[in-house]
Amino acid sequence: MEWLRRFMYGRYGGDNLSKALLVLSFILLMITNLLPRALIGLELIAYIPTLVCVYRIFSRNIYKRQQENYKYLRIRNSAIVWFRRKMNITKDLKTHKYFTCPNCRQKLRVPRKQGKISVTCPKCKNSFKGKS
Ligand SMILES: [Zn+2]
């Protein structure tokens, strides 16, 4: 394994983005497998993320690869936050109702089973009626 260590010296190696690219390739392969035979050329597209992944692993431009990985992690984290927020709202729907202020589009959360209520937006003080 000494030759591998020497070969990899000064090269970037694997990271989260490379892993994600492999997963993406795998998913694309699964999808293209379901396509009709006539579209078989599309399979090649599925290998593009793998090629990018291999290129990144052996790249000597470590700084640039790190920047790409940071960018990817930022996007991934905001996607996770967005998804969690959506999940929380879904869980919350049994006990709370969400209104959107007709004036400023602010999202408002109100406990359920209170009948007809008057909601006042904390942001713009606009008042509107709703059914909880
Ligand atoms: Zn408002």
XYZ file of N, CA, C and O and ligand atoms in Angstrom:
529
model
N 0.830 -1.213 0.000
C 0.000 0.000 0.000
C 0.864 1.263 0.000
O 0.340 2.358 -0.040
N 2.185 1.053 0.049
C 3.096 2.190 0.084
C 2.978 3.033 -1.196
O 2.963 4.259 -1.140
N 2.868 2.346 -2.360
C 2.772 3.069 -3.632
C 1.518 3.938 -3.671
O 1.527 5.044 -4.197
N 0.441 3.433 -3.062
C -0.816 4.192 -3.059
C -0.663 5.463 -2.224
O -1.090 6.540 -2.612
N 0.014 5.285 -1.071
C 0.236 6.423 -0.188
C 1.068 7.493 -0.908
O 0.780 8.680 -0.844
N 2.099 7.013 -1.621
C 2.960 7.940 -2.333
C 2.198 8.609 -3.476
O 2.334 9.783 -3.738
N 1.355 7.788 -4.152
C 0.585 8.294 -5.286
C -0.409 9.360 -4.835
O -0.626 10.354 -5.515
N -1.005 9.149 -3.653
C -2.032 10.060 -3.171
C -1.441 11.303 -2.505
O -2.164 12.227 -2.167
N -0.112 11.309 -2.318
C 0.515 12.445 -1.642
C 0.273 13.738 -2.423
O 0.540 13.796 -3.622
N -0.242 14.762 -1.732
C -0.504 16.043 -2.388
C -1.796 16.059 -3.180
O -2.108 17.046 -3.835
N -2.542 14.954 -3.137
C -3.833 14.928 -3.836
C -4.951 15.076 -2.814
O -4.779 14.830 -1.636
N -6.101 15.462 -3.327
C -7.171 15.873 -2.429
C -7.797 14.708 -1.657
O -8.014 14.801 -0.456
N -8.121 13.621 -2.318
C -8.765 12.491 -1.643
C -10.280 12.635 -1.598
O -10.834 13.514 -2.245
N -10.932 11.781 -0.815
C -12.395 11.793 -0.785
C -12.953 12.783 0.208
O -12.285 13.186 1.146
N -14.173 13.213 -0.037
C -14.895 14.066 0.911
C -16.404 13.832 0.766
O -16.827 12.941 0.027
N -17.191 14.646 1.460
C -18.640 14.473 1.430
C -19.213 14.634 0.027
O -20.110 13.891 -0.374
N -18.687 15.632 -0.693
C -19.204 15.885 -2.040
C -18.928 14.698 -2.953
O -19.790 14.301 -3.728
N -17.725 14.107 -2.849
C -17.398 12.941 -3.666
C -18.344 11.783 -3.361
O -18.805 11.092 -4.265
N -18.617 11.574 -2.072
C -19.558 10.530 -1.681
C -20.929 10.773 -2.301
O -21.548 9.870 -2.846
N -21.367 12.047 -2.216
C -22.679 12.406 -2.755
C -22.723 12.183 -4.260
O -23.740 11.735 -4.798
N -21.599 12.452 -4.948
C -21.546 12.256 -6.402
C -21.697 10.777 -6.747
O -22.366 10.420 -7.717
N -21.076 9.905 -5.931
C -21.206 8.461 -6.164
C -22.652 8.017 -5.976
O -23.176 7.226 -6.759
N -23.270 8.533 -4.914
C -24.676 8.195 -4.660
C -25.542 8.667 -5.823
O -26.423 7.947 -6.297
N -25.248 9.884 -6.316
C -25.997 10.440 -7.443
C -25.849 9.548 -8.679
O -26.823 9.257 -9.374
N -24.618 9.091 -8.948
C -24.367 8.182 -10.076
C -25.212 6.924 -9.938
O -25.833 6.457 -10.894
N -25.216 6.367 -8.739
C -25.954 5.141 -8.467
C -27.452 5.342 -8.728
O -28.089 4.529 -9.407
N -27.975 6.465 -8.233
C -29.404 6.756 -8.424
C -29.714 6.911 -9.919
O -30.697 6.364 -10.421
N -28.826 7.642 -10.640
C -29.035 7.847 -12.069
C -29.002 6.519 -12.825
O -29.773 6.306 -13.756
N -28.108 5.606 -12.401
C -28.028 4.288 -13.033
C -29.332 3.521 -12.833
O -29.835 2.875 -13.757
N -29.870 3.598 -11.605
C -31.139 2.933 -11.315
C -32.243 3.472 -12.216
O -33.032 2.719 -12.773
N -32.263 4.816 -12.360
C -33.314 5.450 -13.168
C -33.165 5.065 -14.641
O -34.129 4.674 -15.287
N -31.907 5.158 -15.151
C -31.706 4.873 -16.574
C -31.962 3.397 -16.885
O -32.298 3.051 -18.020
N -31.820 2.523 -15.881
C -32.140 1.109 -16.080
C -33.617 0.886 -16.348
O -33.997 -0.108 -16.974
N -34.436 1.802 -15.860
C -35.881 1.666 -16.025
C -36.343 2.206 -17.376
O -37.471 1.970 -17.784
N -35.447 2.933 -18.069
C -35.830 3.551 -19.337
C -35.887 2.509 -20.453
O -35.232 1.471 -20.382
N -36.672 2.785 -21.508
C -36.720 1.868 -22.658
C -35.365 1.772 -23.359
O -34.535 2.674 -23.270
N -35.152 0.660 -24.049
C -33.869 0.357 -24.697
C -33.401 1.451 -25.656
O -32.206 1.657 -25.823
N -34.358 2.111 -26.291
C -34.017 3.128 -27.299
C -33.217 4.271 -26.692
O -32.456 4.942 -27.376
N -33.380 4.477 -25.397
C -32.711 5.600 -24.735
C -31.437 5.153 -24.024
O -30.959 5.803 -23.104
N -30.849 4.051 -24.469
C -29.737 3.426 -23.756
C -28.532 4.364 -23.613
O -27.777 4.274 -22.658
N -28.361 5.278 -24.567
C -27.246 6.222 -24.501
C -27.274 7.086 -23.259
O -26.236 7.550 -22.790
N -28.471 7.283 -22.734
C -28.625 8.113 -21.539
C -27.882 7.538 -20.338
O -27.558 8.250 -19.403
N -27.620 6.225 -20.389
C -26.899 5.564 -19.301
C -25.554 6.242 -19.030
O -25.100 6.308 -17.894
N -24.936 6.709 -20.124
C -23.623 7.342 -19.992
C -23.672 8.556 -19.071
O -22.716 8.834 -18.351
N -24.792 9.264 -19.084
C -24.957 10.444 -18.221
C -24.779 10.042 -16.757
O -24.200 10.785 -15.963
N -25.240 8.835 -16.416
C -25.178 8.363 -15.031
C -23.734 8.248 -14.545
O -23.477 8.298 -13.349
N -22.772 8.102 -15.485
C -21.369 7.938 -15.084
C -20.652 9.272 -14.896
O -19.548 9.307 -14.354
N -21.279 10.351 -15.353
C -20.618 11.661 -15.259
C -20.282 12.026 -13.806
O -19.138 12.402 -13.524
N -21.235 11.891 -12.854
C -20.860 12.219 -11.463
C -19.699 11.370 -10.949
O -18.857 11.879 -10.198
N -19.614 10.096 -11.352
C -18.496 9.239 -10.933
C -17.181 9.782 -11.479
O -16.179 9.835 -10.759
N -17.194 10.207 -12.747
C -15.979 10.761 -13.344
C -15.545 12.026 -12.597
O -14.352 12.206 -12.308
N -16.515 12.871 -12.272
C -16.207 14.097 -11.518
C -15.621 13.722 -10.161
O -14.640 14.319 -9.700
N -16.218 12.701 -9.530
C -15.745 12.228 -8.220
C -14.296 11.769 -8.307
O -13.459 12.168 -7.492
N -13.956 10.957 -9.310
C -12.580 10.446 -9.486
C -11.623 11.615 -9.738
O -10.549 11.694 -9.140
N -12.066 12.553 -10.586
C -11.241 13.729 -10.870
C -10.931 14.499 -9.590
O -9.791 14.911 -9.358
N -11.954 14.648 -8.723
C -11.776 15.420 -7.487
C -10.825 14.702 -6.527
O -10.010 15.327 -5.863
N -10.947 13.377 -6.434
C -10.111 12.607 -5.502
C -8.624 12.764 -5.862
O -7.775 12.917 -4.994
N -8.319 12.753 -7.174
C -6.921 12.798 -7.597
C -6.438 14.216 -7.882
O -5.302 14.421 -8.297
N -7.306 15.173 -7.660
C -6.955 16.560 -7.948
C -5.857 17.048 -7.007
O -5.788 16.671 -5.840
N -4.983 17.942 -7.539
C -3.938 18.537 -6.705
C -4.344 19.925 -6.225
O -3.650 20.529 -5.416
N -5.444 20.430 -6.784
C -5.913 21.758 -6.372
C -6.795 21.614 -5.132
O -8.028 21.687 -5.186
N -6.123 21.399 -3.993
C -6.831 21.071 -2.756
C -7.744 22.215 -2.313
O -8.877 21.996 -1.901
N -7.246 23.449 -2.438
C -8.030 24.603 -1.993
C -9.369 24.678 -2.722
O -10.419 24.814 -2.114
N -9.327 24.515 -4.050
C -10.538 24.620 -4.860
C -11.527 23.495 -4.513
O -12.728 23.714 -4.414
N -10.978 22.276 -4.318
C -11.847 21.138 -3.981
C -12.508 21.355 -2.629
O -13.675 21.030 -2.431
N -11.744 21.949 -1.666
C -12.317 22.225 -0.348
C -13.455 23.229 -0.458
O -14.491 23.072 0.189
N -13.247 24.268 -1.299
C -14.298 25.279 -1.481
C -15.562 24.640 -2.032
O -16.668 24.945 -1.606
N -15.388 23.725 -3.001
C -16.550 23.024 -3.574
C -17.280 22.230 -2.507
O -18.503 22.231 -2.439
N -16.473 21.552 -1.656
C -17.073 20.741 -0.595
C -17.836 21.619 0.402
O -18.935 21.266 0.818
N -17.250 22.776 0.773
C -17.940 23.692 1.698
C -19.270 24.143 1.110
O -20.291 24.185 1.788
N -19.219 24.498 -0.185
C -20.416 24.971 -0.854
C -21.495 23.878 -0.830
O -22.652 24.138 -0.522
N -21.049 22.653 -1.141
C -21.984 21.518 -1.132
C -22.581 21.325 0.260
O -23.787 21.157 0.408
N -21.733 21.375 1.311
C -22.213 21.165 2.681
C -23.203 22.256 3.089
O -24.176 21.971 3.781
N -22.928 23.499 2.659
C -23.855 24.594 2.978
C -25.223 24.331 2.377
O -26.237 24.470 3.047
N -25.241 23.928 1.094
C -26.512 23.646 0.419
C -27.210 22.464 1.084
O -28.403 22.502 1.367
N -26.418 21.420 1.401
C -27.002 20.226 2.014
C -27.615 20.556 3.374
O -28.726 20.129 3.674
N -26.878 21.347 4.172
C -27.392 21.692 5.499
C -28.659 22.526 5.422
O -29.594 22.289 6.197
N -28.710 23.478 4.493
C -29.934 24.281 4.416
C -31.091 23.432 3.914
O -32.241 23.662 4.299
N -30.800 22.422 3.067
C -31.858 21.510 2.629
C -32.376 20.698 3.810
O -33.588 20.488 3.951
N -31.455 20.251 4.686
C -31.855 19.469 5.865
C -32.715 20.319 6.796
O -33.756 19.876 7.275
N -32.294 21.585 7.021
C -33.057 22.488 7.879
C -34.457 22.702 7.304
O -35.460 22.632 8.017
N -34.530 22.942 5.993
C -35.813 23.153 5.321
C -36.708 21.938 5.494
O -37.875 22.045 5.835
N -36.126 20.749 5.291
C -36.889 19.503 5.375
C -37.402 19.281 6.795
O -38.555 18.915 7.002
N -36.531 19.523 7.799
C -36.935 19.347 9.200
C -38.078 20.275 9.552
O -39.008 19.898 10.249
N -37.991 21.528 9.058
C -39.040 22.503 9.345
C -40.357 22.012 8.756
O -41.390 22.070 9.414
N -40.311 21.498 7.531
C -41.521 20.962 6.887
C -42.075 19.794 7.693
O -43.280 19.664 7.879
N -41.180 18.916 8.177
C -41.600 17.761 8.964
C -42.266 18.206 10.256
O -43.277 17.641 10.662
N -41.684 19.217 10.911
C -42.250 19.730 12.151
C -43.644 20.290 11.920
O -44.547 20.061 12.710
N -43.818 21.021 10.814
C -45.126 21.590 10.500
C -46.127 20.465 10.272
O -47.245 20.505 10.777
N -45.722 19.419 9.557
C -46.614 18.285 9.295
C -47.050 17.628 10.604
O -48.215 17.304 10.787
N -46.077 17.450 11.521
C -46.385 16.837 12.814
C -47.323 17.733 13.609
O -48.196 17.276 14.328
N -47.104 19.030 13.451
C -47.794 20.051 14.208
C -49.239 20.254 13.747
O -50.057 20.815 14.470
N -49.566 19.797 12.545
C -50.857 20.118 11.936
C -52.043 19.575 12.725
O -53.151 20.071 12.580
N -51.822 18.542 13.548
C -52.913 17.974 14.343
C -53.350 18.941 15.429
O -54.508 19.008 15.774
N -52.385 19.655 15.989
C -52.690 20.519 17.135
C -52.723 22.003 16.770
O -53.278 22.797 17.513
N -52.127 22.361 15.650
C -52.066 23.773 15.290
C -52.457 23.998 13.840
O -52.297 23.120 13.008
N -52.942 25.183 13.588
C -53.254 25.542 12.221
C -52.363 26.711 11.799
O -52.052 27.580 12.613
N -51.957 26.685 10.526
C -51.089 27.751 10.022
C -51.890 28.684 9.127
O -52.610 28.241 8.244
N -51.763 29.956 9.395
C -52.368 30.975 8.546
C -51.261 31.772 7.879
O -50.153 31.862 8.404
N -51.589 32.340 6.730
C -50.666 33.277 6.091
C -51.323 34.650 6.133
O -52.465 34.795 5.695
N -50.620 35.602 6.688
C -51.166 36.955 6.775
C -51.430 37.474 5.357
O -50.521 37.479 4.518
N -52.689 37.900 5.071
C -52.994 38.368 3.710
C -52.283 39.675 3.370
O -52.161 40.028 2.208
N -51.812 40.349 4.390
C -51.162 41.647 4.164
C -49.662 41.506 3.870
O -49.147 42.059 2.902
N -48.952 40.724 4.724
C -47.486 40.676 4.582
C -46.953 39.261 4.344
O -45.734 39.065 4.301
N -47.821 38.297 4.166
C -47.441 36.902 3.871
C -46.716 36.205 5.031
O -46.159 35.118 4.853
N -46.706 36.810 6.205
C -46.080 36.194 7.381
C -46.862 34.929 7.757
O -48.083 34.908 7.710
N -46.145 33.843 8.115
C -46.792 32.607 8.547
C -47.142 32.716 10.032
O -46.317 33.114 10.843
N -48.392 32.378 10.365
C -48.865 32.483 11.737
C -49.363 31.125 12.213
O -50.053 30.423 11.491
N -49.014 30.778 13.450
C -49.358 29.477 14.008
C -50.367 29.655 15.137
O -50.135 30.422 16.070
N -51.492 28.952 15.024
C -52.584 29.125 15.976
C -53.026 27.745 16.468
O -53.119 26.824 15.671
N -53.298 27.608 17.803
C -53.790 26.306 18.286
C -55.152 25.972 17.682
O -55.964 26.866 17.447
N -55.404 24.704 17.449
C -56.650 24.266 16.819
C -57.818 24.236 17.802
O -57.655 24.405 19.000
N -59.003 23.965 17.258
C -60.246 23.730 18.017
C -60.639 24.914 18.876
O -61.008 24.770 20.037
N -60.555 26.101 18.323
C -61.036 27.282 19.036
C -62.156 27.948 18.270
O -62.547 29.074 18.594
N -62.631 27.293 17.232
C -63.712 27.841 16.422
C -63.250 29.034 15.599
O -62.083 29.099 15.198
N -64.196 29.959 15.366
C -63.837 31.141 14.573
C -63.062 32.114 15.447
O -63.478 32.445 16.551
N -61.942 32.541 14.951
C -61.096 33.436 15.740
C -60.652 34.618 14.903
O -60.673 34.562 13.673
N -60.248 35.638 15.603
C -59.665 36.794 14.946
C -58.150 36.741 15.172
O -57.693 36.683 16.303
N -57.416 36.711 14.088
C -55.958 36.596 14.185
C -55.337 37.958 13.910
O -55.705 38.628 12.950
N -54.425 38.338 14.790
C -53.701 39.590 14.551
C -52.241 39.263 14.236
O -51.567 38.576 15.003
N -51.800 39.746 13.115
C -50.420 39.477 12.692
C -49.451 40.267 13.564
O -49.577 41.480 13.697
N -48.469 39.590 14.204
C -47.523 40.304 15.077
C -46.559 41.190 14.296
O -45.942 42.093 14.863
N -46.459 40.949 13.000
C -45.473 41.688 12.216
C -46.045 43.012 11.716
O -45.406 44.055 11.847
N -47.288 42.968 11.162
C -47.850 44.185 10.554
C -49.121 44.639 11.249
O -49.730 45.622 10.813
N -49.535 43.930 12.302
C -50.713 44.272 13.118
C -52.027 44.176 12.347
O -53.058 44.659 12.810
N -51.977 43.595 11.157
C -53.187 43.392 10.379
C -54.050 42.332 11.071
O -53.533 41.336 11.575
N -55.371 42.523 11.126
C -56.281 41.578 11.757
C -57.151 40.919 10.703
O -57.622 41.588 9.789
N -57.303 39.608 10.819
C -58.205 38.918 9.881
C -58.874 37.764 10.607
O -58.398 37.303 11.643
N -60.008 37.305 10.053
C -60.754 36.230 10.696
C -60.371 34.894 10.091
O -60.034 34.792 8.916
N -60.394 33.859 10.948
C -60.075 32.528 10.462
C -60.762 31.485 11.296
O -61.309 31.795 12.357
N -60.763 30.252 10.800
C -61.362 29.142 11.538
C -60.236 28.212 11.960
O -59.476 27.723 11.128
N -60.125 27.979 13.270
C -59.060 27.094 13.737
C -59.621 25.688 13.854
O -59.058 24.825 14.416
Zn -48.929 40.639 8.507
